[in-house]
mmCIF file of C-alpha atoms and ligand atoms in Angstrom:
data_model
loop_
_atom_site.group_PDB
_atom_site.id
_atom_site.type_symbol
_atom_site.label_atom_id
_atom_site.label_comp_id
_atom_site.label_asym_id
_atom_site.label_seq_id
_atom_site.Cartn_x
_atom_site.Cartn_y
_atom_site.Cartn_z
ATOM 1 C CA UNK A 1 -47.775 2.114 0.712
ATOM 2 C CA UNK A 2 -44.334 1.665 -0.761
ATOM 3 C CA UNK A 3 -41.338 3.985 -1.162
ATOM 4 C CA UNK A 4 -38.548 3.484 -3.617
ATOM 5 C CA UNK A 5 -35.186 5.184 -3.913
ATOM 6 C CA UNK A 6 -32.026 4.978 -5.946
ATOM 7 C CA UNK A 7 -28.472 6.238 -5.510
ATOM 8 C CA UNK A 8 -25.583 6.414 -7.982
ATOM 9 C CA UNK A 9 -22.182 4.752 -8.036
ATOM 10 C CA UNK A 10 -19.136 6.971 -7.819
ATOM 11 C CA UNK A 11 -15.744 7.423 -9.392
ATOM 12 C CA UNK A 12 -12.937 9.201 -7.551
ATOM 13 C CA UNK A 13 -11.130 11.421 -10.068
ATOM 14 C CA UNK A 14 -8.293 12.374 -7.706
ATOM 15 C CA UNK A 15 -7.360 11.936 -4.067
ATOM 16 C CA UNK A 16 -8.412 8.475 -2.819
ATOM 17 C CA UNK A 17 -6.435 7.224 0.183
ATOM 18 C CA UNK A 18 -4.950 10.710 0.686
ATOM 19 C CA UNK A 19 -8.494 11.811 1.628
ATOM 20 C CA UNK A 20 -8.536 9.426 4.610
ATOM 21 C CA UNK A 21 -5.828 11.579 6.239
ATOM 22 C CA UNK A 22 -7.450 14.922 5.495
ATOM 23 C CA UNK A 23 -6.304 15.844 1.955
ATOM 24 C CA UNK A 24 -9.145 16.948 -0.343
ATOM 25 C CA UNK A 25 -10.410 14.633 -3.077
ATOM 26 C CA UNK A 26 -12.756 14.965 -6.045
ATOM 27 C CA UNK A 27 -15.374 12.388 -6.949
ATOM 28 C CA UNK A 28 -18.213 12.251 -9.448
ATOM 29 C CA UNK A 29 -21.455 10.297 -9.494
ATOM 30 C CA UNK A 30 -22.064 7.993 -12.474
ATOM 31 C CA UNK A 31 -25.408 6.734 -13.648
ATOM 32 C CA UNK A 32 -24.989 3.123 -12.604
ATOM 33 C CA UNK A 33 -27.378 2.876 -9.678
ATOM 34 C CA UNK A 34 -28.399 0.967 -6.565
ATOM 35 C CA UNK A 35 -32.116 0.772 -5.761
ATOM 36 C CA UNK A 36 -34.154 0.103 -2.631
ATOM 37 C CA UNK A 37 -37.865 -0.288 -1.964
ATOM 38 C CA UNK A 38 -39.357 -0.066 1.510
ATOM 39 C CA UNK A 39 -42.792 -1.297 2.617
ATOM 40 C CA UNK A 40 -44.384 -1.217 6.049
ATOM 41 C CA UNK A 41 -44.531 -4.616 7.800
ATOM 42 C CA UNK A 42 -46.198 -5.910 10.979
ATOM 43 C CA UNK A 43 -44.161 -5.826 14.203
ATOM 44 C CA UNK A 44 -40.830 -4.045 14.599
ATOM 45 C CA UNK A 45 -38.474 -6.271 12.573
ATOM 46 C CA UNK A 46 -36.643 -4.938 9.546
ATOM 47 C CA UNK A 47 -36.346 -7.662 6.894
ATOM 48 C CA UNK A 48 -33.824 -6.891 4.175
ATOM 49 C CA UNK A 49 -33.539 -8.976 1.035
ATOM 50 C CA UNK A 50 -31.163 -8.909 -1.880
ATOM 51 C CA UNK A 51 -30.790 -11.267 -4.853
ATOM 52 C CA UNK A 52 -27.046 -11.584 -4.213
ATOM 53 C CA UNK A 53 -26.919 -11.501 -0.395
ATOM 54 C CA UNK A 54 -30.114 -13.390 0.533
ATOM 55 C CA UNK A 55 -32.446 -12.277 3.293
ATOM 56 C CA UNK A 56 -32.017 -11.338 6.972
ATOM 57 C CA UNK A 57 -34.239 -9.864 9.688
ATOM 58 C CA UNK A 58 -33.015 -7.413 12.293
ATOM 59 C CA UNK A 59 -34.593 -6.352 15.553
ATOM 60 C CA UNK A 60 -33.436 -3.770 18.103
ATOM 61 C CA UNK A 61 -29.909 -4.668 19.236
ATOM 62 C CA UNK A 62 -29.358 -7.346 16.546
ATOM 63 C CA UNK A 63 -26.193 -7.339 14.422
ATOM 64 C CA UNK A 64 -23.979 -9.224 11.969
ATOM 65 C CA UNK A 65 -23.987 -10.622 8.438
ATOM 66 C CA UNK A 66 -23.511 -9.003 5.018
ATOM 67 C CA UNK A 67 -26.836 -7.120 5.181
ATOM 68 C CA UNK A 68 -26.193 -5.650 8.631
ATOM 69 C CA UNK A 69 -24.604 -2.393 7.313
ATOM 70 C CA UNK A 70 -27.824 -1.691 5.380
ATOM 71 C CA UNK A 71 -29.777 -2.119 8.613
ATOM 72 C CA UNK A 72 -27.387 0.317 10.330
ATOM 73 C CA UNK A 73 -28.288 2.959 7.710
ATOM 74 C CA UNK A 74 -32.003 2.268 8.331
ATOM 75 C CA UNK A 75 -31.465 2.562 12.083
ATOM 76 C CA UNK A 76 -29.957 6.028 11.558
ATOM 77 C CA UNK A 77 -33.253 7.029 9.949
ATOM 78 C CA UNK A 78 -35.224 5.583 12.875
ATOM 79 C CA UNK A 79 -33.073 7.710 15.218
ATOM 80 C CA UNK A 80 -33.836 10.852 13.215
ATOM 81 C CA UNK A 81 -37.550 10.001 13.039
ATOM 82 C CA UNK A 82 -37.628 9.265 16.780
ATOM 83 C CA UNK A 83 -39.372 5.926 16.175
ATOM 84 C CA UNK A 84 -38.827 2.410 14.829
ATOM 85 C CA UNK A 85 -41.094 0.746 12.287
ATOM 86 C CA UNK A 86 -41.559 -2.769 10.945
ATOM 87 C CA UNK A 87 -40.187 -2.788 7.393
ATOM 88 C CA UNK A 88 -39.628 -5.001 4.404
ATOM 89 C CA UNK A 89 -36.723 -3.622 2.417
ATOM 90 C CA UNK A 90 -35.560 -4.931 -0.954
ATOM 91 C CA UNK A 91 -32.215 -3.833 -2.351
ATOM 92 C CA UNK A 92 -30.617 -4.363 -5.745
ATOM 93 C CA UNK A 93 -27.646 -2.817 -7.467
ATOM 94 C CA UNK A 94 -26.162 -2.461 -10.941
ATOM 95 C CA UNK A 95 -22.912 -1.217 -9.378
ATOM 96 C CA UNK A 96 -20.201 -3.908 -9.410
ATOM 97 C CA UNK A 97 -19.430 -4.711 -5.748
ATOM 98 C CA UNK A 98 -15.894 -4.468 -4.370
ATOM 99 C CA UNK A 99 -14.621 -2.712 -7.475
ATOM 100 C CA UNK A 100 -14.090 0.875 -6.324
ATOM 101 C CA UNK A 101 -17.414 2.314 -7.486
ATOM 102 C CA UNK A 102 -18.907 2.849 -4.049
ATOM 103 C CA UNK A 103 -21.531 0.113 -4.253
ATOM 104 C CA UNK A 104 -21.874 -0.329 -0.468
ATOM 105 C CA UNK A 105 -22.380 3.417 0.110
ATOM 106 C CA UNK A 106 -24.937 3.633 -2.721
ATOM 107 C CA UNK A 107 -26.948 0.659 -1.401
ATOM 108 C CA UNK A 108 -26.930 2.183 2.101
ATOM 109 C CA UNK A 109 -27.941 5.623 0.778
ATOM 110 C CA UNK A 110 -30.793 4.132 -1.287
ATOM 111 C CA UNK A 111 -32.012 2.128 1.744
ATOM 112 C CA UNK A 112 -31.864 5.218 3.981
ATOM 113 C CA UNK A 113 -33.659 7.383 1.414
ATOM 114 C CA UNK A 114 -36.437 4.811 0.832
ATOM 115 C CA UNK A 115 -36.973 4.348 4.581
ATOM 116 C CA UNK A 116 -37.073 8.100 5.233
ATOM 117 C CA UNK A 117 -39.558 8.586 2.386
ATOM 118 C CA UNK A 118 -41.827 5.839 3.745
ATOM 119 C CA UNK A 119 -41.738 7.430 7.219
ATOM 120 C CA UNK A 120 -42.493 10.859 5.751
ATOM 121 C CA UNK A 121 -39.170 12.283 6.949
ATOM 122 C CA UNK A 122 -37.686 14.855 4.553
ATOM 123 C CA UNK A 123 -33.901 14.448 4.397
ATOM 124 C CA UNK A 124 -31.131 16.630 2.993
ATOM 125 C CA UNK A 125 -28.279 15.013 0.993
ATOM 126 C CA UNK A 126 -26.091 15.566 4.069
ATOM 127 C CA UNK A 127 -28.465 13.579 6.277
ATOM 128 C CA UNK A 128 -28.623 10.708 3.770
ATOM 129 C CA UNK A 129 -24.797 10.793 3.588
ATOM 130 C CA UNK A 130 -24.564 10.546 7.388
ATOM 131 C CA UNK A 131 -26.818 7.469 7.447
ATOM 132 C CA UNK A 132 -24.741 5.845 4.674
ATOM 133 C CA UNK A 133 -21.523 6.746 6.521
ATOM 134 C CA UNK A 134 -22.715 4.837 9.601
ATOM 135 C CA UNK A 135 -23.097 1.784 7.332
ATOM 136 C CA UNK A 136 -19.687 2.374 5.692
ATOM 137 C CA UNK A 137 -18.003 2.434 9.085
ATOM 138 C CA UNK A 138 -19.205 -1.158 9.582
ATOM 139 C CA UNK A 139 -18.075 -2.179 6.066
ATOM 140 C CA UNK A 140 -14.578 -0.720 6.191
ATOM 141 C CA UNK A 141 -13.303 0.642 9.463
ATOM 142 C CA UNK A 142 -11.996 4.137 8.716
ATOM 143 C CA UNK A 143 -13.949 5.578 5.782
ATOM 144 C CA UNK A 144 -13.322 9.208 4.868
ATOM 145 C CA UNK A 145 -17.001 9.725 4.003
ATOM 146 C CA UNK A 146 -16.369 10.558 0.346
ATOM 147 C CA UNK A 147 -18.412 7.630 -1.027
ATOM 148 C CA UNK A 148 -21.541 8.426 1.063
ATOM 149 C CA UNK A 149 -21.218 12.133 0.146
ATOM 150 C CA UNK A 150 -21.015 11.705 -3.614
ATOM 151 C CA UNK A 151 -23.781 9.091 -3.836
ATOM 152 C CA UNK A 152 -26.072 11.349 -1.802
ATOM 153 C CA UNK A 153 -25.286 14.639 -3.580
ATOM 154 C CA UNK A 154 -24.654 13.481 -7.185
ATOM 155 C CA UNK A 155 -22.632 15.556 -9.669
ATOM 156 C CA UNK A 156 -19.007 16.405 -8.906
ATOM 157 C CA UNK A 157 -17.963 16.811 -5.282
ATOM 158 C CA UNK A 158 -14.940 18.427 -3.661
ATOM 159 C CA UNK A 159 -14.595 16.539 -0.406
ATOM 160 C CA UNK A 160 -12.436 17.150 2.654
ATOM 161 C CA UNK A 161 -12.873 14.978 5.720
ATOM 162 C CA UNK A 162 -14.917 16.747 8.405
ATOM 163 C CA UNK A 163 -16.032 19.622 6.116
ATOM 164 C CA UNK A 164 -19.335 19.986 4.281
ATOM 165 C CA UNK A 165 -18.941 18.534 0.743
ATOM 166 C CA UNK A 166 -18.924 21.192 -1.994
ATOM 167 C CA UNK A 167 -20.601 20.693 -5.380
ATOM 168 C CA UNK A 168 -18.127 21.638 -8.137
ATOM 169 C CA UNK A 169 -19.732 23.441 -11.013
ATOM 170 C CA UNK A 170 -18.285 21.792 -14.106
ATOM 171 C CA UNK A 171 -19.693 20.833 -17.513
ATOM 172 C CA UNK A 172 -18.939 17.162 -18.190
ATOM 173 C CA UNK A 173 -20.941 17.115 -21.449
ATOM 174 C CA UNK A 174 -17.876 16.656 -23.693
ATOM 175 C CA UNK A 175 -16.246 13.820 -21.728
ATOM 176 C CA UNK A 176 -16.986 10.239 -20.704
ATOM 177 C CA UNK A 177 -15.492 8.016 -18.053
ATOM 178 C CA UNK A 178 -14.358 4.595 -19.169
ATOM 179 C CA UNK A 179 -14.099 2.134 -16.303
ATOM 180 C CA UNK A 180 -12.214 -1.137 -16.651
ATOM 181 C CA UNK A 181 -12.395 -3.839 -14.008
ATOM 182 C CA UNK A 182 -9.248 -5.808 -13.167
ATOM 183 C CA UNK A 183 -11.504 -8.624 -11.933
ATOM 184 C CA UNK A 184 -9.431 -8.754 -8.733
ATOM 185 C CA UNK A 185 -11.625 -8.549 -5.614
ATOM 186 C CA UNK A 186 -10.175 -6.797 -2.576
ATOM 187 C CA UNK A 187 -11.168 -5.238 0.709
ATOM 188 C CA UNK A 188 -11.176 -1.439 0.952
ATOM 189 C CA UNK A 189 -10.756 -1.640 4.734
ATOM 190 C CA UNK A 190 -7.642 -3.821 4.464
ATOM 191 C CA UNK A 191 -6.069 -1.544 1.825
ATOM 192 C CA UNK A 192 -6.791 1.619 3.820
ATOM 193 C CA UNK A 193 -5.205 0.011 6.896
ATOM 194 C CA UNK A 194 -2.143 -1.055 4.863
ATOM 195 C CA UNK A 195 -1.598 2.429 3.436
ATOM 196 C CA UNK A 196 -1.919 4.012 6.893
ATOM 197 C CA UNK A 197 0.605 1.516 8.234
ATOM 198 C CA UNK A 198 3.081 2.371 5.426
ATOM 199 C CA UNK A 199 2.631 6.076 6.204
ATOM 200 C CA UNK A 200 3.224 5.414 9.894
ATOM 201 C CA UNK A 201 6.526 3.689 9.099
ATOM 202 C CA UNK A 202 7.796 6.394 6.697
ATOM 203 C CA UNK A 203 6.240 9.713 7.744
ATOM 204 C CA UNK A 204 9.166 11.846 6.532
ATOM 205 C CA UNK A 205 8.828 10.287 3.061
ATOM 206 C CA UNK A 206 5.049 10.149 2.749
ATOM 207 C CA UNK A 207 3.875 13.333 4.454
ATOM 208 C CA UNK A 208 5.227 15.488 1.576
ATOM 209 C CA UNK A 209 3.376 13.170 -0.841
ATOM 210 C CA UNK A 210 0.122 13.783 1.074
ATOM 211 C CA UNK A 211 0.779 17.536 0.817
ATOM 212 C CA UNK A 212 1.416 17.150 -2.933
ATOM 213 C CA UNK A 213 -1.851 15.196 -3.281
ATOM 214 C CA UNK A 214 -3.713 18.069 -1.600
ATOM 215 C CA UNK A 215 -2.154 20.547 -4.068
ATOM 216 C CA UNK A 216 -3.053 18.223 -6.926
ATOM 217 C CA UNK A 217 -6.716 18.105 -5.862
ATOM 218 C CA UNK A 218 -6.876 21.932 -5.702
ATOM 219 C CA UNK A 219 -5.404 22.193 -9.236
ATOM 220 C CA UNK A 220 -7.803 19.521 -10.529
ATOM 221 C CA UNK A 221 -10.744 21.442 -9.085
ATOM 222 C CA UNK A 222 -9.830 24.663 -10.882
ATOM 223 C CA UNK A 223 -9.113 22.776 -14.127
ATOM 224 C CA UNK A 224 -12.585 21.166 -13.913
ATOM 225 C CA UNK A 225 -14.213 24.530 -13.251
ATOM 226 C CA UNK A 226 -12.672 26.037 -16.378
ATOM 227 C CA UNK A 227 -13.398 22.929 -18.497
ATOM 228 C CA UNK A 228 -9.687 22.170 -18.993
ATOM 229 C CA UNK A 229 -10.012 18.386 -19.224
ATOM 230 C CA UNK A 230 -6.527 17.932 -20.728
ATOM 231 C CA UNK A 231 -5.070 19.229 -17.449
ATOM 232 C CA UNK A 232 -7.484 17.098 -15.403
ATOM 233 C CA UNK A 233 -6.262 14.034 -17.336
ATOM 234 C CA UNK A 234 -2.625 14.949 -16.764
ATOM 235 C CA UNK A 235 -3.270 15.376 -13.036
ATOM 236 C CA UNK A 236 -5.032 11.992 -12.947
ATOM 237 C CA UNK A 237 -1.897 10.393 -14.432
ATOM 238 C CA UNK A 238 0.265 12.052 -11.764
ATOM 239 C CA UNK A 239 -2.190 10.935 -9.072
ATOM 240 C CA UNK A 240 -1.915 7.349 -10.340
ATOM 241 C CA UNK A 241 1.848 7.479 -9.783
ATOM 242 C CA UNK A 242 1.265 8.692 -6.233
ATOM 243 C CA UNK A 243 -1.129 5.805 -5.574
ATOM 244 C CA UNK A 244 1.525 3.389 -6.896
ATOM 245 C CA UNK A 245 3.937 4.961 -4.399
ATOM 246 C CA UNK A 246 1.438 4.146 -1.627
ATOM 247 C CA UNK A 247 1.583 0.502 -2.740
ATOM 248 C CA UNK A 248 -1.966 0.025 -4.045
ATOM 249 C CA UNK A 249 -1.174 -0.691 -7.703
ATOM 250 C CA UNK A 250 -0.269 -4.024 -9.277
ATOM 251 C CA UNK A 251 0.721 -5.411 -12.685
ATOM 252 C CA UNK A 252 -2.896 -5.806 -13.877
ATOM 253 C CA UNK A 253 -3.888 -2.256 -12.898
ATOM 254 C CA UNK A 254 -0.759 -0.867 -14.598
ATOM 255 C CA UNK A 255 -1.589 -2.842 -17.767
ATOM 256 C CA UNK A 256 -5.097 -1.361 -17.844
ATOM 257 C CA UNK A 257 -3.908 2.187 -17.114
ATOM 258 C CA UNK A 258 -1.258 2.100 -19.866
ATOM 259 C CA UNK A 259 -3.629 0.485 -22.389
ATOM 260 C CA UNK A 260 -6.160 3.278 -21.757
ATOM 261 C CA UNK A 261 -3.538 6.005 -22.196
ATOM 262 C CA UNK A 262 -2.193 4.398 -25.390
ATOM 263 C CA UNK A 263 -5.738 4.190 -26.805
ATOM 264 C CA UNK A 264 -6.128 7.967 -26.408
ATOM 265 C CA UNK A 265 -7.496 8.643 -22.920
ATOM 266 C CA UNK A 266 -6.791 12.111 -21.512
ATOM 267 C CA UNK A 267 -5.691 10.427 -18.282
ATOM 268 C CA UNK A 268 -6.057 7.071 -16.543
ATOM 269 C CA UNK A 269 -5.620 5.902 -12.980
ATOM 270 C CA UNK A 270 -6.727 3.529 -10.259
ATOM 271 C CA UNK A 271 -10.054 4.610 -8.813
ATOM 272 C CA UNK A 272 -11.068 3.730 -5.255
ATOM 273 C CA UNK A 273 -8.920 1.662 -2.944
ATOM 274 C CA UNK A 274 -6.787 -0.058 -5.616
ATOM 275 C CA UNK A 275 -5.174 -3.468 -5.086
ATOM 276 C CA UNK A 276 -7.688 -4.665 -7.716
ATOM 277 C CA UNK A 277 -11.075 -3.256 -8.620
ATOM 278 C CA UNK A 278 -11.324 -0.665 -11.353
ATOM 279 C CA UNK A 279 -9.267 1.893 -13.220
ATOM 280 C CA UNK A 280 -10.875 5.001 -14.672
ATOM 281 C CA UNK A 281 -9.952 6.670 -17.942
ATOM 282 C CA UNK A 282 -11.102 10.217 -18.713
ATOM 283 C CA UNK A 283 -11.875 10.511 -22.428
ATOM 284 C CA UNK A 284 -13.343 12.936 -24.919
ATOM 285 C CA UNK A 285 -16.815 11.570 -25.714
ATOM 286 C CA UNK A 286 -15.841 10.674 -29.285
ATOM 287 C CA UNK A 287 -12.846 8.605 -28.091
ATOM 288 C CA UNK A 288 -14.616 6.690 -25.308
ATOM 289 C CA UNK A 289 -15.796 3.672 -27.346
ATOM 290 C CA UNK A 290 -12.324 3.246 -28.864
ATOM 291 C CA UNK A 291 -10.696 3.309 -25.420
ATOM 292 C CA UNK A 292 -13.333 0.861 -24.085
ATOM 293 C CA UNK A 293 -12.661 -1.504 -27.019
ATOM 294 C CA UNK A 294 -8.916 -1.404 -26.345
ATOM 295 C CA UNK A 295 -9.572 -2.321 -22.702
ATOM 296 C CA UNK A 296 -12.264 -4.942 -23.270
ATOM 297 C CA UNK A 297 -9.768 -7.669 -24.266
ATOM 298 C CA UNK A 298 -7.779 -7.324 -21.033
ATOM 299 C CA UNK A 299 -10.454 -6.239 -18.506
ATOM 300 C CA UNK A 300 -13.038 -8.403 -16.730
ATOM 301 C CA UNK A 301 -15.613 -5.778 -17.789
ATOM 302 C CA UNK A 302 -15.724 -2.239 -19.100
ATOM 303 C CA UNK A 303 -18.316 0.462 -18.474
ATOM 304 C CA UNK A 304 -18.656 3.730 -20.396
ATOM 305 C CA UNK A 305 -20.436 6.224 -18.161
ATOM 306 C CA UNK A 306 -21.371 9.891 -18.317
ATOM 307 C CA UNK A 307 -21.238 11.861 -15.068
ATOM 308 C CA UNK A 308 -24.654 11.874 -13.378
ATOM 309 C CA UNK A 309 -26.017 15.057 -11.822
ATOM 310 C CA UNK A 310 -28.609 13.014 -9.915
ATOM 311 C CA UNK A 311 -27.733 11.912 -6.382
ATOM 312 C CA UNK A 312 -29.948 9.838 -4.079
ATOM 313 C CA UNK A 313 -33.630 10.286 -4.975
ATOM 314 C CA UNK A 314 -36.815 8.751 -3.629
ATOM 315 C CA UNK A 315 -40.532 8.558 -4.440
ATOM 316 C CA UNK A 316 -43.676 7.309 -2.785
ATOM 317 C CA UNK A 317 -45.805 4.813 -4.709
ATOM 318 C CA UNK A 318 -49.515 4.062 -4.238
HETATM 319 C C1 MEV B 1 -12.668 4.318 -1.352
HETATM 320 O O1 MEV B 1 -13.643 4.538 -2.369
HETATM 321 C C2 MEV B 1 -11.782 5.506 -1.207
HETATM 322 C C3 MEV B 1 -10.717 5.417 -0.104
HETATM 323 O O2 MEV B 1 -10.078 6.700 -0.070
HETATM 324 C C4 MEV B 1 -11.333 5.098 1.248
HETATM 325 C C5 MEV B 1 -12.201 6.227 1.792
HETATM 326 O O3 MEV B 1 -12.018 7.383 1.427
HETATM 327 O O4 MEV B 1 -13.071 5.914 2.623
HETATM 328 C C6 MEV B 1 -9.659 4.375 -0.429
#
């Protein structure tokens, strides 16, 4: 018997970094997915293999290596099931790693969902998100939990640290997201730590900015709910300026953001931790290819993606 699962990548529309300190943020799932298959194996080892990261086996108490966070997500499922099992887990992902699209959370969510399905354990999106969050904590220190939440739920999520994520009811049919990769790899954990350190040194300057970011997320939520994408785009531009103030922009990201706006995007900003990785441009559907073309000459890659309603899903095969 074999179980397979997939989970989507994510794009933060507004609020990254600010969300780590308790401001709300809004993220959407996009249909670029990570997949996992789980099969029962003899003994109690969990062997995880990936084309990019190789293969590693984990037993009780074992740790370390690039595949260890995936094992941590699987272990969370064992805890919920009240038993371990020998497993062979294969993971693969179309989500560019280290680029701000939540690839590590999606891989962990897919692995957790496939394992739970194989063990016959029904899981809510919240429970899958919790397993993926345990993995994220290994990958980057102080995650807010937004990436695990959006990959597990799908659609558009209003997220506030410590509160249950809320699905935003919005119709994204008329818009597309254009993602452009700076090609600069960076560590989310290191950037989060740097921003927190800057805030610690200048609280009287940055605390009002965090408050403003919370107000911005509330406005963006109501604009999404009434389908006012022009306002969402404007708020994304303002949010980009706030992220620059936190120190996570650079010349390449600014070049991409301005090129997207000049080509007709409704709004464009860093998405994810910044310092490299991707920018996102919100576009009317009919403008998306033009914006992507304008970015393709200066980006390492571009992706045009509709918002995906589908979060983590799993099935049992033969
Ligand atoms: C990373 O996708 C978003 C950050 O806000 C970190 C987090 O929320 O865990 C930078």
